[in-house]
Tab-separated table of C-alpha atoms (C1' of nucleotides) in Angstrom:
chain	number	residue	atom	x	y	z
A	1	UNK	CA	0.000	0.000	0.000
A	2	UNK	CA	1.573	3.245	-0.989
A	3	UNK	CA	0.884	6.564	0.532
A	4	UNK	CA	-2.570	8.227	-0.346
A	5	UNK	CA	-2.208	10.561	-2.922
A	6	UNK	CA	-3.886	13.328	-0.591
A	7	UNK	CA	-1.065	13.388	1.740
A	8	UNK	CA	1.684	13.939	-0.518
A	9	UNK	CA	0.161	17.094	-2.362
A	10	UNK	CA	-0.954	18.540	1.070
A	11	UNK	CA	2.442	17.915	2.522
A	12	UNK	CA	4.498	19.431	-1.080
A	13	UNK	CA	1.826	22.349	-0.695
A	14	UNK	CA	2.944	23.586	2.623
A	15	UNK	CA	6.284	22.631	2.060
A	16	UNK	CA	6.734	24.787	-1.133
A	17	UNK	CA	4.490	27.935	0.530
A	18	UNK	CA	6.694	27.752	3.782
A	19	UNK	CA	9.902	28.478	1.347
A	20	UNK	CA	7.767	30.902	-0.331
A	21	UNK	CA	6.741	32.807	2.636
A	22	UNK	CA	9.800	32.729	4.616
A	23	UNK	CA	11.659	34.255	1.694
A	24	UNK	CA	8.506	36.783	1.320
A	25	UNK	CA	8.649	37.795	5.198
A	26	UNK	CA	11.065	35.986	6.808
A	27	UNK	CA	10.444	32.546	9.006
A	28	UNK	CA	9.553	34.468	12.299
A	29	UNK	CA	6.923	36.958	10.610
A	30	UNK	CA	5.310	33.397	8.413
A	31	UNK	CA	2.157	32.328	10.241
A	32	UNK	CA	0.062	29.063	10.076
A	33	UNK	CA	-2.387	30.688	9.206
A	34	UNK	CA	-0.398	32.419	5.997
A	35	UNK	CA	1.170	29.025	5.129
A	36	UNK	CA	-2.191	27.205	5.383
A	37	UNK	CA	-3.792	29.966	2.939
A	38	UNK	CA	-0.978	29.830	0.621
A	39	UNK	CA	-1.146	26.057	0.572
A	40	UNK	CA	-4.464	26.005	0.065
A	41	UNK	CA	-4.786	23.634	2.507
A	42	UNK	CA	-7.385	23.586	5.250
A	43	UNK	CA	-6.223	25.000	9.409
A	44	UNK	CA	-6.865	21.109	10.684
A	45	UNK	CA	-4.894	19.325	7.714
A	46	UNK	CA	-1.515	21.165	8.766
A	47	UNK	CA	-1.860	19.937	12.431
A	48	UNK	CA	-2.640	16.705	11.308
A	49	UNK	CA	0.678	16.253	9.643
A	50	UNK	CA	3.030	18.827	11.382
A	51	UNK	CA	3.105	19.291	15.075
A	52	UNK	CA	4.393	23.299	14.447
A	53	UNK	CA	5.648	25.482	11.855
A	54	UNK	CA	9.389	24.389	12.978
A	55	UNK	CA	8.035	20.685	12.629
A	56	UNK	CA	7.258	21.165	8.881
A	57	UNK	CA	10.924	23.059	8.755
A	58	UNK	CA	12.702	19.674	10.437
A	59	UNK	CA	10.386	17.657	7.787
A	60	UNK	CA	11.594	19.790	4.550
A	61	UNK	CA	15.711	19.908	6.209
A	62	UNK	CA	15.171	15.442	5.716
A	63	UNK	CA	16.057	15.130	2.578
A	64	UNK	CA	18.465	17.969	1.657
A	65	UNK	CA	20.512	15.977	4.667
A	66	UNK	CA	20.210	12.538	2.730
A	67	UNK	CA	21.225	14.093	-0.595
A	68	UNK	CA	24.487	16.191	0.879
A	69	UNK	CA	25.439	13.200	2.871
A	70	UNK	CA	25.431	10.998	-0.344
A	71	UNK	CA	27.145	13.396	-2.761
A	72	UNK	CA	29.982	13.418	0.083
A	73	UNK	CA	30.389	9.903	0.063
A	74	UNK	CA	30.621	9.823	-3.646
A	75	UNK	CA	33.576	12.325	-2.872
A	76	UNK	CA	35.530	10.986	-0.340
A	77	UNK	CA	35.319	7.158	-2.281
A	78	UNK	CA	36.991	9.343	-5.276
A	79	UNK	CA	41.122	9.135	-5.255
A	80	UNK	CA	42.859	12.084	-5.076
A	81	UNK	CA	45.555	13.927	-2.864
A	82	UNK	CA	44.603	15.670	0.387
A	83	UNK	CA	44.084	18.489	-1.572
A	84	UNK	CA	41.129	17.231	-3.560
A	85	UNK	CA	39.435	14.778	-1.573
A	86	UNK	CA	39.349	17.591	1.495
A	87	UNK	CA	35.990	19.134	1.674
A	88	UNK	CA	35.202	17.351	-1.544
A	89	UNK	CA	31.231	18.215	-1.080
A	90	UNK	CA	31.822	21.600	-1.386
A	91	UNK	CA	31.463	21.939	-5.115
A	92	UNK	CA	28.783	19.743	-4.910
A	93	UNK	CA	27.163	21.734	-2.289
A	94	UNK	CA	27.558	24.883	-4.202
A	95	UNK	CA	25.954	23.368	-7.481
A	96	UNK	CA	23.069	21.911	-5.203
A	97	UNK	CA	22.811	25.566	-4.299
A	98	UNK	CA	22.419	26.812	-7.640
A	99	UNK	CA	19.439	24.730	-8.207
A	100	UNK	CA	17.635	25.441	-5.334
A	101	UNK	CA	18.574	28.904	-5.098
A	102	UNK	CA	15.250	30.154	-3.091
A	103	UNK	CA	15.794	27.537	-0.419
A	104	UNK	CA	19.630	27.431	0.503
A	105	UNK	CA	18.883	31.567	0.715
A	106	UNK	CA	16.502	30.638	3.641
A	107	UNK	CA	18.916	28.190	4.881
A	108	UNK	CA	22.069	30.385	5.416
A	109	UNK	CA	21.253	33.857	3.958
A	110	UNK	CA	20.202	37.368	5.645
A	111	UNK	CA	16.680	36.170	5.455
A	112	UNK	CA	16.920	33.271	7.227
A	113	UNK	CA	16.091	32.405	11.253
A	114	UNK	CA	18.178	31.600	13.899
A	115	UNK	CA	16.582	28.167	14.133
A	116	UNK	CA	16.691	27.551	10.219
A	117	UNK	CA	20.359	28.547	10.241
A	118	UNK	CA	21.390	26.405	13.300
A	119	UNK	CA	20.122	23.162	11.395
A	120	UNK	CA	22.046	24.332	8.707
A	121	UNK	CA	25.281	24.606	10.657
A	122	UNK	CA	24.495	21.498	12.973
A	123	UNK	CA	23.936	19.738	9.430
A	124	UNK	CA	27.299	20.773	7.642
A	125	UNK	CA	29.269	19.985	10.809
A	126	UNK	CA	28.565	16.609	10.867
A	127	UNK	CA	29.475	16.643	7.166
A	128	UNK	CA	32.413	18.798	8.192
A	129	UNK	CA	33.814	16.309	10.995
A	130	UNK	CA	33.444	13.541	8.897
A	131	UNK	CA	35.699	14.925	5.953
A	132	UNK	CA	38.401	16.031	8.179
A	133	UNK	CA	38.190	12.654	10.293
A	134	UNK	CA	38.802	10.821	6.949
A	135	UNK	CA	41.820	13.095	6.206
A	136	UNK	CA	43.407	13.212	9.319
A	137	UNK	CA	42.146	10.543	11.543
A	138	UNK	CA	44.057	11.235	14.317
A	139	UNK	CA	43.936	13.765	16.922
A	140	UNK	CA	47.301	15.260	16.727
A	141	UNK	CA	45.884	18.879	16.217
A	142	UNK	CA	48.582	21.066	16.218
A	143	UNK	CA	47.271	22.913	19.377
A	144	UNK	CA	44.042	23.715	17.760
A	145	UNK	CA	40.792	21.315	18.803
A	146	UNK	CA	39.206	19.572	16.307
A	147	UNK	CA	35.669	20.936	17.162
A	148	UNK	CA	37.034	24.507	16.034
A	149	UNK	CA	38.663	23.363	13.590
A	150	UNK	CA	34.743	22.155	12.171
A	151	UNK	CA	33.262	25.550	13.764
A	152	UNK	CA	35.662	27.386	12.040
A	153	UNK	CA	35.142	25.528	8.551
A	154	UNK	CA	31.278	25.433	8.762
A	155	UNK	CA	31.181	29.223	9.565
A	156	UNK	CA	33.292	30.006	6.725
A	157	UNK	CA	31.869	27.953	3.699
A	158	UNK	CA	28.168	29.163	5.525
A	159	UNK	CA	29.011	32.661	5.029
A	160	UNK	CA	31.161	31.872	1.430
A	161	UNK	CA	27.549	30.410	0.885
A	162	UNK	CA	25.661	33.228	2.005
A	163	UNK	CA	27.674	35.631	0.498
A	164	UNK	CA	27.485	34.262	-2.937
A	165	UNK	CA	23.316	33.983	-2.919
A	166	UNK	CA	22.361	37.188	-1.704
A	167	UNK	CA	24.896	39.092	-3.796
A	168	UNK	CA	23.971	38.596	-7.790
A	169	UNK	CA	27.225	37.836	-8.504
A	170	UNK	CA	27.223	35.517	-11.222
A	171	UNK	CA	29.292	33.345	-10.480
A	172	UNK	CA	29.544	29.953	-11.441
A	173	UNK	CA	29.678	27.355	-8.627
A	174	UNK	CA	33.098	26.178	-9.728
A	175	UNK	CA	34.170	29.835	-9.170
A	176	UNK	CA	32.536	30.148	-5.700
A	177	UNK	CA	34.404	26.992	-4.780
A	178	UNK	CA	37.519	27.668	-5.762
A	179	UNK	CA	37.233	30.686	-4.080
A	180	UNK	CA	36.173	29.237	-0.871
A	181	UNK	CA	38.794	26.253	-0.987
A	182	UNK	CA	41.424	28.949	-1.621
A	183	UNK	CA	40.833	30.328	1.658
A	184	UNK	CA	40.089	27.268	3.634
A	185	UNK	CA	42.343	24.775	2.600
A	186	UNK	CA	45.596	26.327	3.789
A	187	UNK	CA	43.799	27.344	7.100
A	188	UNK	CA	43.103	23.888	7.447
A	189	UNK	CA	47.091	23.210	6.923
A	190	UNK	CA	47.807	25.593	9.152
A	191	UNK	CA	46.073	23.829	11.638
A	192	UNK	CA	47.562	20.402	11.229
A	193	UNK	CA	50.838	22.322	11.459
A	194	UNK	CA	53.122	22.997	13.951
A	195	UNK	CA	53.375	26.386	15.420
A	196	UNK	CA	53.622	29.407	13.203
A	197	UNK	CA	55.556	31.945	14.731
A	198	UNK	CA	55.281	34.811	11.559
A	199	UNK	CA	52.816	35.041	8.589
A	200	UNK	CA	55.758	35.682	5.951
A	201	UNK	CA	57.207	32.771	6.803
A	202	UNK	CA	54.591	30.031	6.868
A	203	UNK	CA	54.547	26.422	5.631
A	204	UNK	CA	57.782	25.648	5.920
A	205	UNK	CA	56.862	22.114	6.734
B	1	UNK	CA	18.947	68.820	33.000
B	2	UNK	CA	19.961	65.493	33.336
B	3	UNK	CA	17.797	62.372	32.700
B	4	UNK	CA	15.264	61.252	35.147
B	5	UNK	CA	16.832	58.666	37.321
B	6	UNK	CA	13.944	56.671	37.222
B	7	UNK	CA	13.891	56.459	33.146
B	8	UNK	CA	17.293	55.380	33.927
B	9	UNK	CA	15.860	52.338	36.123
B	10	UNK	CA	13.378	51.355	33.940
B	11	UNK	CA	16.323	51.321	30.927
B	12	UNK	CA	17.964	49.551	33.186
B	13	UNK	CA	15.802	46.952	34.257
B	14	UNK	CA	14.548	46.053	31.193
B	15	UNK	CA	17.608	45.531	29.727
B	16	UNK	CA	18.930	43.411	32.246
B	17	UNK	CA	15.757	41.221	32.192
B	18	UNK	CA	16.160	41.034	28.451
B	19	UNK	CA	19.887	39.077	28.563
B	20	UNK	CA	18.931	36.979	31.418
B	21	UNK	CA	15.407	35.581	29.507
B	22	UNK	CA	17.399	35.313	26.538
B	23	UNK	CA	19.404	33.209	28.401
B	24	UNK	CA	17.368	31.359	29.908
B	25	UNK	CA	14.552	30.528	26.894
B	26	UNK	CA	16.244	32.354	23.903
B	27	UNK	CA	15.181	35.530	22.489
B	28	UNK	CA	11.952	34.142	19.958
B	29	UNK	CA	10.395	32.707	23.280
B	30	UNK	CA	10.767	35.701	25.218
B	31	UNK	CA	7.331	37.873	25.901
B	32	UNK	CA	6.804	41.345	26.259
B	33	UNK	CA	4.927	40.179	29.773
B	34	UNK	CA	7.853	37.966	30.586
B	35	UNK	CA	10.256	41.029	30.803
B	36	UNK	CA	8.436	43.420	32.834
B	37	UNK	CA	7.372	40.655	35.363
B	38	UNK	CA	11.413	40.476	35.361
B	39	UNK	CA	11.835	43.595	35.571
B	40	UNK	CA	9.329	44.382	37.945
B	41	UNK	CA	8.192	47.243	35.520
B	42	UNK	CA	4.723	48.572	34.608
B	43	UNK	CA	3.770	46.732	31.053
B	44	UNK	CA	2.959	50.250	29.819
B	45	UNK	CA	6.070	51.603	30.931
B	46	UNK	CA	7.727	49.649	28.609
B	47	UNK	CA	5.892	50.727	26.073
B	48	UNK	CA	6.788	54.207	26.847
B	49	UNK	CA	10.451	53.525	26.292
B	50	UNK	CA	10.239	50.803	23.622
B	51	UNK	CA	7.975	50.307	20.662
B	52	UNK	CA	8.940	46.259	20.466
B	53	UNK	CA	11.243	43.674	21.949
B	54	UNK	CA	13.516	44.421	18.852
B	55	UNK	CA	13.657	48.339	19.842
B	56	UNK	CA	14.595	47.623	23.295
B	57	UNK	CA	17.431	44.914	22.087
B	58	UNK	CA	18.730	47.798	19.095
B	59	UNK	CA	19.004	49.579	21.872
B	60	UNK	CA	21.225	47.758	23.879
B	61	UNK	CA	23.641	46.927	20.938
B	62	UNK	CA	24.138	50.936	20.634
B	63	UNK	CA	26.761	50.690	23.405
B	64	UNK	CA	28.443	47.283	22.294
B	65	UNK	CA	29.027	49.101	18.687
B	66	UNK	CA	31.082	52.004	20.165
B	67	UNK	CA	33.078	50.065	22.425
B	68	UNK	CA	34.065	48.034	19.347
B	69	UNK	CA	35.375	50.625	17.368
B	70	UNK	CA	37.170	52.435	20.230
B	71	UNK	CA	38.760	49.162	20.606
B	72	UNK	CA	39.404	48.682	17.125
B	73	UNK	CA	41.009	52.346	16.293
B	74	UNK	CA	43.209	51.813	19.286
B	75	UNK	CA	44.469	48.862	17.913
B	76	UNK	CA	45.229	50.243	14.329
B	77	UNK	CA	46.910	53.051	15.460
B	78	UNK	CA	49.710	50.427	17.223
B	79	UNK	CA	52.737	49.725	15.169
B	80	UNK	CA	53.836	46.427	14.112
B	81	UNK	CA	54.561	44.407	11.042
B	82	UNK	CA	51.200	43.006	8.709
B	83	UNK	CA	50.807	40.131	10.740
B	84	UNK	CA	50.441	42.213	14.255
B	85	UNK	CA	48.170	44.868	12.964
B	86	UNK	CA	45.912	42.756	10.658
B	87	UNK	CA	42.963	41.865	12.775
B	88	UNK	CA	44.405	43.432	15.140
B	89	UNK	CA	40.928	43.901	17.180
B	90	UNK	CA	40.469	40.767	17.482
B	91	UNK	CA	42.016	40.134	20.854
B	92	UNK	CA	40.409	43.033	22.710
B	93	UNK	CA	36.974	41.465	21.390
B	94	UNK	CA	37.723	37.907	23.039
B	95	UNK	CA	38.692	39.868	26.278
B	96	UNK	CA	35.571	41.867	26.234
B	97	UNK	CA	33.685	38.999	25.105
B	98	UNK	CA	34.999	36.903	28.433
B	99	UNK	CA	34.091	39.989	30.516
B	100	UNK	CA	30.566	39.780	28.885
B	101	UNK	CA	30.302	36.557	28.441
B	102	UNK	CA	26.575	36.417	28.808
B	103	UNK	CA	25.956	39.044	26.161
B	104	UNK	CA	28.313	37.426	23.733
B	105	UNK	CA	26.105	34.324	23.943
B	106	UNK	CA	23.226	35.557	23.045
B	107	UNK	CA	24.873	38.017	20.798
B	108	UNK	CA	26.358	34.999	18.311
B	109	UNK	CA	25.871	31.639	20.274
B	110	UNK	CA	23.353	29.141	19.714
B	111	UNK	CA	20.475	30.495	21.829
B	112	UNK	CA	20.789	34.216	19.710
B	113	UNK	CA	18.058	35.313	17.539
B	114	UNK	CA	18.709	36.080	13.983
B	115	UNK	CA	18.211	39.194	14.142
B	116	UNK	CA	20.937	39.776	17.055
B	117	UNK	CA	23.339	38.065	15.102
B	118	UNK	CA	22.684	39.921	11.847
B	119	UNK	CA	23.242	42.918	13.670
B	120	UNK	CA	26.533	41.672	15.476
B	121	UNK	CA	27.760	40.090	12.102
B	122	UNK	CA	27.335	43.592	10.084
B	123	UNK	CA	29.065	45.411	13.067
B	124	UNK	CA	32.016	42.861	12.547
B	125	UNK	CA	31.937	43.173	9.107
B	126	UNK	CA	32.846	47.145	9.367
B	127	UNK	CA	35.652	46.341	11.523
B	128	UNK	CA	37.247	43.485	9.408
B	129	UNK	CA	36.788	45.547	5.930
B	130	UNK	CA	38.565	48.888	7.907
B	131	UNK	CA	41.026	46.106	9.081
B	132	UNK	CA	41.975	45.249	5.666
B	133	UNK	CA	41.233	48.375	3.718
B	134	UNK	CA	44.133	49.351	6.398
B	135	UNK	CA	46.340	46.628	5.506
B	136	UNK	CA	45.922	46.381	1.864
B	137	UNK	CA	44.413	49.791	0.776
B	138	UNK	CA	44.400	48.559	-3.426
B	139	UNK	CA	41.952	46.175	-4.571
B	140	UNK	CA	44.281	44.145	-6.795
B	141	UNK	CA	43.250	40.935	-4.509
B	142	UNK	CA	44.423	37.837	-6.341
B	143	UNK	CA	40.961	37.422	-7.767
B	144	UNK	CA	39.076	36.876	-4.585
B	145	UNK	CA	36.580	39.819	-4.097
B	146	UNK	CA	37.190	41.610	-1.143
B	147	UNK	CA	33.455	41.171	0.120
B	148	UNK	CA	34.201	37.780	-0.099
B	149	UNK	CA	37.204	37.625	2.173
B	150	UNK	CA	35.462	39.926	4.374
B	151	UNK	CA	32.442	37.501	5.147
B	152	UNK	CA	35.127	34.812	5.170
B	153	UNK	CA	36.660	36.478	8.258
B	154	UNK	CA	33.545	37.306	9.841
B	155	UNK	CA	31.871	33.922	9.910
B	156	UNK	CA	35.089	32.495	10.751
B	157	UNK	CA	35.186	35.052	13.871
B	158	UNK	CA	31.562	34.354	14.187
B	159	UNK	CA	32.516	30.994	15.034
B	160	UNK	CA	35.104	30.567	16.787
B	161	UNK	CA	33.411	33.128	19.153
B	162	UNK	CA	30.730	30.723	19.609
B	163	UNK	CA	32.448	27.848	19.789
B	164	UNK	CA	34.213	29.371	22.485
B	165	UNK	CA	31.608	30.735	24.709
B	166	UNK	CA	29.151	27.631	24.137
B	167	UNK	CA	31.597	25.149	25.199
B	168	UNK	CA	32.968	25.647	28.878
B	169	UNK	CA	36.478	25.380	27.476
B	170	UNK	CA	38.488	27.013	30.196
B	171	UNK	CA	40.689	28.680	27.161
B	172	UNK	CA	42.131	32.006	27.967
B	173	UNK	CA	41.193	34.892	25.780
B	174	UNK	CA	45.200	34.768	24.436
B	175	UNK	CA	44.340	31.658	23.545
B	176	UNK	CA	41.496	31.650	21.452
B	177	UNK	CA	43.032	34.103	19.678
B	178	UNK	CA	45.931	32.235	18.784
B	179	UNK	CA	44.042	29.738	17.556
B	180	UNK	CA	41.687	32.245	15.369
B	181	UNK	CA	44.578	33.536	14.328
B	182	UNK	CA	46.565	30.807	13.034
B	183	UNK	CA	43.751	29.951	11.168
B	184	UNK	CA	42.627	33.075	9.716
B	185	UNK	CA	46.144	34.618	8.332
B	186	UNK	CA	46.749	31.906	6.429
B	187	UNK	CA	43.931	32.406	4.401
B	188	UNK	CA	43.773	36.142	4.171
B	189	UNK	CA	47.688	35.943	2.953
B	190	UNK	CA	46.412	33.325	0.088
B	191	UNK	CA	43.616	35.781	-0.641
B	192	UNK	CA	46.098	38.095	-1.821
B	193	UNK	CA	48.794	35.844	-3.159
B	194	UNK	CA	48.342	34.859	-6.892
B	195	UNK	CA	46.774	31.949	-7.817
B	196	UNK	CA	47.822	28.544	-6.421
B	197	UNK	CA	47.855	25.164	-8.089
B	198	UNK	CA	48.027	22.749	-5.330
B	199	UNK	CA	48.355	23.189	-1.446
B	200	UNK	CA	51.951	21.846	-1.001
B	201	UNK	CA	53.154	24.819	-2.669
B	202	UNK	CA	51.871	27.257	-1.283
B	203	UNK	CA	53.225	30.964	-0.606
B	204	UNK	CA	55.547	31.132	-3.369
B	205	UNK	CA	55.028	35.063	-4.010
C	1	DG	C1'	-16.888	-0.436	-10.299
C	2	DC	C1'	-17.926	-0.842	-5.197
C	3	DA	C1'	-17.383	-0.687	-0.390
C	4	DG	C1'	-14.616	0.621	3.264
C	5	DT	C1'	-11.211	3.507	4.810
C	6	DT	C1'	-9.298	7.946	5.624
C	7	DA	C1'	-7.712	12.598	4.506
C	8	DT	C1'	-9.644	16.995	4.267
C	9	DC	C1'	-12.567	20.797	5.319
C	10	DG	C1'	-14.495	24.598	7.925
C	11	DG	C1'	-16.275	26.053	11.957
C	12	DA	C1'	-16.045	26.654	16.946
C	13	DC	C1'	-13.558	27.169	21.141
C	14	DA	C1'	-10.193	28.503	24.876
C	15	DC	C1'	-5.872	30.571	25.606
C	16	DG	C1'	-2.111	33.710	25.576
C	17	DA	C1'	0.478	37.692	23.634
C	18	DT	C1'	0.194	42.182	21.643
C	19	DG	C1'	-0.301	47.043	21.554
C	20	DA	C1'	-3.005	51.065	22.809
C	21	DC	C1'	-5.471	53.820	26.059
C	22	DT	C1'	-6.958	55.777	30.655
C	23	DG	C1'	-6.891	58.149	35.184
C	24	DA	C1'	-4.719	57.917	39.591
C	25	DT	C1'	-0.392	57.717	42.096
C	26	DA	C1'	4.257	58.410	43.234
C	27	DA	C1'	8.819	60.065	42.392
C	28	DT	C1'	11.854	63.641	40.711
C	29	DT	C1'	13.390	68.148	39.410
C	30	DT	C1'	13.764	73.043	39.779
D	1	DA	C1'	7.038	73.600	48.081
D	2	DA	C1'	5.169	73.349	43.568
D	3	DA	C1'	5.217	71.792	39.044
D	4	DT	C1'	6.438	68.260	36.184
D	5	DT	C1'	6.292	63.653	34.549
D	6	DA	C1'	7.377	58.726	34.923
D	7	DT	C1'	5.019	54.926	36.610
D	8	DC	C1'	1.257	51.915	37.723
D	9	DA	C1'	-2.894	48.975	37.365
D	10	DG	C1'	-6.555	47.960	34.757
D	11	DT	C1'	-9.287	47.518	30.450
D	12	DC	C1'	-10.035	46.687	25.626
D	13	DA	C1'	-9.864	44.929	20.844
D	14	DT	C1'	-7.085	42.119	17.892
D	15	DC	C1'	-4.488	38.314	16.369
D	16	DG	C1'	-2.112	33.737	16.231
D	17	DT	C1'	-2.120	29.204	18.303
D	18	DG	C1'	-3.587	24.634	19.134
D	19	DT	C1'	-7.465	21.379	19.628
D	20	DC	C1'	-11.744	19.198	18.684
D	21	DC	C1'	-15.754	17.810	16.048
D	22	DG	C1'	-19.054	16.333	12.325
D	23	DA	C1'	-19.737	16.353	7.480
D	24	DT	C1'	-17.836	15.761	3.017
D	25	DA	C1'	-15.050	14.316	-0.226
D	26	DA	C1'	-11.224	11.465	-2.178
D	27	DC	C1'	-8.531	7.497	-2.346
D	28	DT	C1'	-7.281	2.450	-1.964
D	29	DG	C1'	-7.793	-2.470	-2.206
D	30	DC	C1'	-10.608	-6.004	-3.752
DNA sequence: GCAGTTATCGGACACGATGACTGATAATTT
DNA sequence: AAATTATCAGTCATCGTGTCCGATAACTGC
């Protein structure tokens, strides 16, 4: 027995006039009430399938989790040096961004919510720690901790992110990712480093 | 004539109240009601000095912004070679940020509102773009925009600030900032270094 | 197709938060 | 001491939330 037709379009409905809305007004300022109207849906079917408007946010975040965490295994199973094969989702994250421009803006841009954006982070850590934990399995750190080494990744390629979709910089997501690998990578070799004691000098191995 | 000591209070009050229910429930769950119970302030009172939650809270972040930028000219005006000066705020804002610890939190932890941390990353952003306007006044960057690099920094700031005030990591201030450091020259010197063809070779000039 | 199941609808309801308004009271300033 | 004015408590209309119900429609499995 499959699922009945009903509940599918009811649940794509809200789903798409959530995204709608919370790029019209923001996720605070979205109501039920507005979601329900732009759904077309009636007040009692929405609390029949979502508990609150941050339950049919968790719902919608599912699958964008299933699809990153695939492409990433495609990318780590590739061979490669460090070079490539570190943070290998990120190009794929940034094309995957292209194509659903509207909702990665809600997901890490100006218009998102603090809620909507702490998924997000909580979401590309995990992807984060696993990358690094397959480059460098270890825990020699060169005196930084591994959880800020992720905080400090996630925060950058959120904002990278960010920065590209709310600009209209047309950039291609090849371009963004260079970009963003340019500046990451060698922080992240600075970190498995030993001390630095002077920028001009750096990487001496 | 000097202002009313008991407008003063009232400020007073209702900031205070403000951080600690922030704290406590995070800013979206925080009511008007809640506040002035906290407070112990006349509901219409607040009204009197605030048109919303989000007036009273702009409010507050008036002060943070000019101790920033005190901080921040001070800081420029020292001598020292690229790597001293560049970011050179960034060490007075972990100290004030341990001194204010539970501001910080809500200003860019994980219980902040979006709107608090929109606010705090813009304020950043000034500082790091007058940080590196400083340090490299031409634009010839090595084909990274320079609002690029700049939200670069300030997520990266963004969180490593977090990460450090959400976990009880006993770090120093002089600490964190070592590590934010190490990881954040590196990539602002290979934002302005030509292009680079693989990370073992590096920082060629 | 038909019968049984089930999702949807729309209305009603209680509840809590919001924002505005009032007159009386208390504190402060000059 | 007098004039000013911030504060208080209370009221009111409005809006969003979350829940429940009966009636109606749509869908599924046979």
């Amino acid at each position: 027995m499959k699922e009945d037709r009903r509940i599918q379009r009811s649940r794509d409905a809200l789903h798409q006039a959530l995204v709608a809305l919370v790029l019209e007004k923001g996720y605070e300022a979205v109501t039920i009430k507005d979601i329900v109207e732009r759904a077309n849906v009636g007040r009692s079917t929405f609390y029949a399938h979502y508990k609150s408007k941050e339950d049919l946010l968790t719902n919608g975040l599912a699958e964008l989790r299933a699809l990153l965490t695939a492409h990433q295994q495609a990318a780590l199973a590739e061979e490669g040096d460090v070079g490539q094969r570190c943070l290998g989702f990120s190009l794929a994250l940034f094309e995957h961004a292209q194509s659903f421009r509207d909702i990665y803006r809600v997901l890490v841009g100006e218009r998102g919510s603090a809620i909507v954006m702490n998924r997000m982070r909580a979401l590309l850590a995990d992807l984060v720690s696993q990358d690094l934990a397959a480059i460098a399995p270890a825990a020699n750190d060169g005196q930084i901790p591994r959880s800020a080494l992720i905080q400090f990744v996630v925060g950058a390629l959120m904002s990278v992110l960010a920065w590209w979709m709310d600009r209209k910089s047309r950039l291609s997501p090849a371009e963004v990712d260079t970009i963003f690998r340019r500046l990451t990578i060698p922080a992240i070799v600075a970190a498995f480093d030993g001390p630095i004691s002077n920028i001009d000098s750096n990487a001496e191995r």
